Amino acid sequence: MNVILIAVIVLGAIGLVSALVLFLAAKKFAVHEDERIGKVAEVLPQANCGGCGFPGCSGFAGACVKAADKGSLEGLLCPVGGQPVMEQVAAILGMQAEASAPKVAVVRCNGTCESRPRIAEFDGAQSCKVQQMLGTGETACAYGCLGCGDCVAACQFDAIRMNTETGLPEVDEEKCTACGACSKACPRGIIEIRLKGLKNRRVVVLCNNKDKGAQTRKACSVGCIACQKCVKVCKFEAITVDANLAYIDADKCKLCRKCEDECPQNAIHAFNFPPRKPKVEAPATPAEKSAATAEPVTPNVEPAKDQK
């Protein structure tokens, strides 16, 4: 009995000392979390999409509190919650929310099945990332959409789907939160998170091909050939050509659509504009009508007399 009692006492003493050591260590190395982080996290959508640039909503909440301590929330935005959520966050932190322009994912590729004929057949894993690692895919364009739908799988909001007829992904603007997951999933970087624009209207170059014009034409009939006609017609310096590819700056674009009309490849597209009215020809003037209906006058030429 004495041996058992001694063992129990020794074990109890060891447990007591260990508990005391752990308690003191917890007190010394305790991390006190700002209670504002929890309050901010409560108003966030908890999508944990990473579109804000931080690891989940808790990471974004911590970044907001740190930014508030420095006096500004500039550059911080929850793409899923948008401006309403940021206003709640600012109210919790006792700050003013800065207005942010809404954005949307844009697929910068217009190479449909008709425009980019298939030249090969890939029989491996249906993944854009895998195809990109193994080669150029099933078409001759090394910059266009691979069509396997990695972007669709990455979207948590069912905002993007593959069009079976065109072979291209389509974005549902009503569902898109501009979180950027689809853009990150695309191995060719053809999906851009872009400003929605005034009344959700945008003019975009739907091409990502950086080859020279002749080579681009061979790969895709609607690819940008860097002819710079759009640059010349734009009065607002909103279009630049770099690496054989035109790009429209959404901040400078005034939505005049002159570049769309000028593009010989139909690579520039306008979104959410009302249908254009058909051109009405001006009525002909009376003088033009009389000239059109008048019979042609045959000159009266006398036959030449025989010369002796």
Coordinates of C-alpha atoms in Angstrom, one line a residue:
M1 CA 0.0 0.0 0.0
N2 CA 2.8 2.4 0.8
V3 CA 4.4 1.9 -2.6
I4 CA 1.0 2.5 -4.4
L5 CA 0.4 5.6 -2.2
I6 CA 3.8 7.0 -3.0
A7 CA 3.3 6.4 -6.7
V8 CA 0.0 8.3 -6.6
I9 CA 1.5 11.2 -4.7
V10 CA 4.5 11.4 -7.1
L11 CA 2.2 11.3 -10.2
G12 CA -0.1 13.9 -8.6
A13 CA 2.8 16.2 -7.8
I14 CA 4.1 15.8 -11.4
G15 CA 0.7 16.6 -12.8
L16 CA 0.3 19.6 -10.5
V17 CA 3.7 21.0 -11.4
S18 CA 3.0 20.5 -15.2
A19 CA -0.3 22.2 -14.9
L20 CA 1.3 25.1 -13.1
V21 CA 4.0 25.4 -15.8
L22 CA 1.4 25.3 -18.6
F23 CA -0.7 27.9 -16.8
L24 CA 2.3 30.3 -16.4
A25 CA 3.4 29.7 -20.0
A26 CA -0.1 30.4 -21.3
K27 CA -0.2 33.6 -19.3
K28 CA 3.2 34.7 -20.5
F29 CA 2.8 33.9 -24.2
A30 CA -0.9 34.6 -24.5
V31 CA -2.0 36.4 -27.7
H32 CA -4.8 38.9 -27.0
E33 CA -7.0 39.4 -30.1
D34 CA -8.6 42.7 -30.7
E35 CA -12.3 42.3 -30.1
R36 CA -12.9 44.4 -33.2
I37 CA -11.6 41.6 -35.4
G38 CA -14.4 39.3 -34.3
K39 CA -17.0 42.0 -34.8
V40 CA -15.7 42.7 -38.3
A41 CA -15.6 39.0 -39.1
E42 CA -19.3 38.7 -38.2
V43 CA -20.4 41.1 -40.9
L44 CA -18.2 39.5 -43.6
P45 CA -19.9 36.9 -45.9
Q46 CA -17.5 34.1 -44.7
A47 CA -17.0 33.0 -48.3
N48 CA -13.3 32.6 -47.7
C49 CA -12.7 33.0 -51.4
G50 CA -9.4 34.9 -51.1
G51 CA -10.6 37.6 -53.5
C52 CA -9.7 40.3 -51.0
G53 CA -6.0 39.2 -51.1
F54 CA -6.0 37.7 -47.6
P55 CA -6.3 34.1 -46.3
G56 CA -10.0 34.0 -45.6
C57 CA -12.4 36.4 -44.0
S58 CA -10.7 36.3 -40.6
G59 CA -7.4 37.4 -42.3
F60 CA -9.3 40.2 -44.0
A61 CA -10.9 41.3 -40.7
G62 CA -7.5 41.5 -39.1
A63 CA -6.1 43.5 -42.0
C64 CA -9.1 46.0 -41.7
V65 CA -8.4 46.5 -37.9
K66 CA -4.7 47.1 -38.6
A67 CA -5.5 49.5 -41.4
A68 CA -8.0 51.4 -39.2
D69 CA -5.3 51.9 -36.6
K70 CA -3.3 53.6 -39.3
G71 CA -6.2 55.8 -40.2
S72 CA -7.4 54.5 -43.6
L73 CA -9.1 51.5 -45.2
E74 CA -7.9 52.5 -48.6
G75 CA -7.1 49.5 -50.8
L76 CA -9.2 47.1 -48.8
L77 CA -12.4 45.6 -50.4
C78 CA -14.5 42.5 -49.8
P79 CA -15.4 41.6 -53.4
V80 CA -18.3 39.4 -52.3
G81 CA -19.9 41.8 -49.9
G82 CA -19.1 44.9 -51.9
Q83 CA -19.7 48.4 -50.8
P84 CA -22.6 47.6 -48.3
V85 CA -20.3 45.3 -46.3
M86 CA -17.4 47.7 -46.3
E87 CA -19.8 50.4 -44.9
Q88 CA -20.6 48.1 -42.0
V89 CA -16.9 47.3 -41.5
A90 CA -16.1 51.1 -41.5
A91 CA -18.9 51.7 -39.0
I92 CA -17.6 49.1 -36.6
L93 CA -14.1 50.7 -36.8
G94 CA -15.4 54.2 -36.5
M95 CA -14.3 55.2 -40.0
Q96 CA -15.7 56.4 -43.3
A97 CA -16.0 53.8 -46.1
E98 CA -14.5 54.9 -49.4
A99 CA -16.7 54.3 -52.5
S100 CA -15.4 51.5 -54.7
A101 CA -16.4 50.9 -58.3
P102 CA -18.0 47.5 -58.8
K103 CA -16.1 44.9 -60.9
V104 CA -16.9 41.8 -62.9
A105 CA -15.0 38.9 -64.5
V106 CA -14.5 39.3 -68.2
V107 CA -13.4 36.4 -70.5
R108 CA -10.9 38.0 -72.9
C109 CA -11.2 35.4 -75.7
N110 CA -13.6 35.5 -78.6
G111 CA -12.2 32.4 -80.3
T112 CA -15.2 30.2 -80.8
C113 CA -15.1 26.8 -82.4
E114 CA -15.8 28.4 -85.8
S115 CA -13.0 31.0 -85.3
R116 CA -10.4 28.6 -83.9
P117 CA -10.8 25.2 -85.7
R118 CA -9.6 22.2 -83.7
I119 CA -6.3 20.8 -85.1
A120 CA -5.6 18.2 -82.4
E121 CA -7.5 16.0 -79.9
F122 CA -6.5 15.8 -76.3
D123 CA -7.3 12.5 -74.7
G124 CA -5.9 13.1 -71.3
A125 CA -7.3 14.7 -68.1
Q126 CA -9.9 17.4 -68.8
S127 CA -8.0 20.2 -67.1
C128 CA -6.8 23.5 -68.6
K129 CA -3.8 23.4 -66.3
V130 CA -2.8 19.9 -67.5
Q131 CA -3.3 20.9 -71.2
Q132 CA -1.2 24.0 -70.7
M133 CA 1.7 22.0 -69.2
L134 CA 1.6 19.5 -72.1
G135 CA 1.3 21.9 -75.0
T136 CA -0.9 24.5 -76.7
G137 CA -4.2 22.5 -76.4
E138 CA -6.5 21.5 -79.2
T139 CA -6.3 24.6 -81.3
A140 CA -3.4 26.5 -83.0
C141 CA -3.8 29.5 -80.6
A142 CA -1.4 29.3 -77.8
Y143 CA -3.1 32.1 -75.9
G144 CA -6.8 31.4 -76.1
C145 CA -9.3 29.5 -73.9
L146 CA -8.5 25.8 -73.5
G147 CA -12.2 25.0 -72.8
C148 CA -11.9 22.5 -70.0
G149 CA -13.7 24.6 -67.4
D150 CA -11.2 25.0 -64.6
C151 CA -12.7 28.5 -64.1
V152 CA -16.2 26.9 -63.7
A153 CA -14.9 24.5 -61.0
A154 CA -13.1 27.3 -59.1
C155 CA -16.2 29.6 -58.9
Q156 CA -18.1 29.2 -55.6
F157 CA -21.1 31.3 -56.8
D158 CA -22.2 29.4 -59.9
A159 CA -21.4 32.6 -61.9
I160 CA -19.6 31.1 -64.8
R161 CA -20.4 28.2 -67.1
M162 CA -19.1 26.7 -70.4
N163 CA -21.1 27.3 -73.6
T164 CA -21.1 24.0 -75.4
E165 CA -21.7 25.7 -78.8
T166 CA -18.9 28.2 -78.6
G167 CA -16.6 26.2 -76.3
L168 CA -16.0 29.4 -74.2
P169 CA -16.9 30.3 -70.6
E170 CA -19.7 32.8 -70.0
V171 CA -20.0 35.0 -66.9
D172 CA -23.3 35.7 -65.3
E173 CA -22.9 39.3 -64.2
E174 CA -25.7 39.1 -61.7
K175 CA -24.0 36.3 -59.8
C176 CA -20.4 37.3 -60.3
T177 CA -18.8 38.8 -57.2
A178 CA -15.4 39.6 -58.8
C179 CA -13.6 37.4 -56.2
G180 CA -11.0 36.5 -58.8
A181 CA -11.1 32.8 -58.3
C182 CA -11.7 32.1 -61.9
S183 CA -9.0 34.4 -63.0
K184 CA -6.5 32.6 -60.7
A185 CA -7.6 29.2 -62.0
C186 CA -7.1 30.1 -65.7
P187 CA -3.5 29.0 -66.7
R188 CA -3.5 31.4 -69.6
G189 CA -4.8 34.4 -67.8
I190 CA -7.6 35.3 -70.2
I191 CA -10.1 36.1 -67.4
E192 CA -9.7 39.7 -66.2
I193 CA -11.4 41.3 -63.2
R194 CA -12.5 44.5 -64.8
L195 CA -14.6 47.5 -63.9
K196 CA -18.3 47.0 -64.7
G197 CA -18.4 50.5 -66.1
L198 CA -21.2 53.1 -66.2
K199 CA -24.6 51.4 -66.4
N200 CA -22.6 48.1 -66.6
R201 CA -21.4 49.0 -70.1
R202 CA -17.9 48.1 -71.2
V203 CA -15.8 48.0 -74.4
V204 CA -13.2 45.2 -74.2
V205 CA -10.6 43.7 -76.6
L206 CA -11.6 40.0 -76.4
C207 CA -8.2 38.6 -77.3
N208 CA -5.1 37.7 -75.5
N209 CA -2.9 36.6 -78.5
K210 CA 0.5 38.2 -78.5
D211 CA 1.7 36.7 -81.8
K212 CA 2.3 38.9 -84.9
G213 CA -0.7 39.6 -87.1
A214 CA -0.1 37.0 -89.8
Q215 CA 0.4 34.2 -87.3
T216 CA -2.6 35.4 -85.3
R217 CA -4.8 35.3 -88.4
K218 CA -3.8 31.7 -89.0
A219 CA -4.7 30.6 -85.5
C220 CA -7.9 32.6 -85.1
S221 CA -10.1 34.6 -87.5
V222 CA -11.1 37.1 -84.8
G223 CA -7.8 37.6 -83.1
C224 CA -6.2 41.0 -82.5
I225 CA -3.5 41.7 -85.2
A226 CA -2.2 44.9 -83.7
C227 CA -3.1 47.0 -86.7
Q228 CA -3.5 50.0 -84.4
K229 CA -6.6 51.2 -86.2
C230 CA -8.4 51.3 -82.9
V231 CA -5.6 53.4 -81.4
K232 CA -5.8 56.0 -84.2
V233 CA -9.6 56.4 -84.0
C234 CA -9.7 56.8 -80.2
K235 CA -9.7 60.4 -79.2
F236 CA -9.2 59.7 -75.5
E237 CA -5.9 57.8 -75.6
A238 CA -7.7 54.9 -73.9
I239 CA -6.2 52.2 -76.2
T240 CA -2.6 51.0 -76.2
V241 CA -0.8 48.3 -78.2
D242 CA 1.8 46.3 -76.4
A243 CA 3.3 42.9 -77.4
N244 CA 1.2 42.8 -80.5
L245 CA -2.0 43.1 -78.5
A246 CA -4.5 46.0 -78.0
Y247 CA -5.8 46.9 -74.6
I248 CA -8.5 49.3 -73.6
D249 CA -8.1 51.2 -70.3
A250 CA -11.5 51.2 -68.5
D251 CA -10.6 54.4 -66.6
K252 CA -10.0 56.4 -69.8
C253 CA -12.6 54.8 -72.1
K254 CA -15.7 57.0 -72.8
L255 CA -17.7 54.2 -74.4
C256 CA -18.0 55.9 -77.8
R257 CA -17.5 52.5 -79.5
K258 CA -15.6 54.0 -82.5
C259 CA -12.9 51.4 -82.0
E260 CA -15.4 48.6 -82.2
D261 CA -16.5 49.8 -85.6
E262 CA -13.0 50.3 -86.8
C263 CA -11.6 46.9 -85.8
P264 CA -11.2 44.8 -89.0
Q265 CA -11.1 41.5 -87.0
N266 CA -14.2 42.1 -84.8
A267 CA -11.9 41.6 -81.7
I268 CA -13.4 44.5 -79.9
H269 CA -16.8 44.0 -78.2
A270 CA -19.2 46.2 -76.4
F271 CA -21.3 44.8 -73.5
N272 CA -24.7 45.8 -72.3
F273 CA -25.3 48.6 -74.8
P274 CA -28.8 49.1 -76.3
P275 CA -29.2 47.8 -79.9
R276 CA -28.0 50.2 -82.4
K277 CA -30.7 51.9 -84.6
P278 CA -30.5 51.0 -88.2
K279 CA -29.0 53.7 -90.4
V280 CA -31.7 55.6 -92.3
E281 CA -30.7 57.0 -95.6
A282 CA -31.6 60.6 -96.3
P283 CA -34.4 61.2 -98.8
A284 CA -33.2 62.2 -102.2
T285 CA -33.6 65.8 -103.3
P286 CA -35.9 66.7 -106.2
A287 CA -32.8 67.4 -108.4
E288 CA -31.4 63.9 -107.5
K289 CA -34.8 62.3 -108.3
S290 CA -35.1 64.0 -111.7
A291 CA -31.5 63.1 -112.5
A292 CA -32.2 59.4 -111.7
T293 CA -35.4 59.2 -113.7
A294 CA -34.3 61.3 -116.7
E295 CA -33.6 59.3 -119.9
P296 CA -30.0 59.4 -121.1
V297 CA -29.4 61.8 -123.9
T298 CA -27.8 60.4 -127.1
P299 CA -25.6 62.9 -128.8
N300 CA -26.7 63.7 -132.4
V301 CA -23.5 63.2 -134.4
E302 CA -23.7 63.6 -138.2
P303 CA -21.8 61.0 -140.1
A304 CA -18.6 62.3 -141.6
K305 CA -18.6 63.2 -145.3
D306 CA -16.4 61.3 -147.6
Q307 CA -13.3 63.3 -148.3
K308 CA -12.2 63.5 -151.8

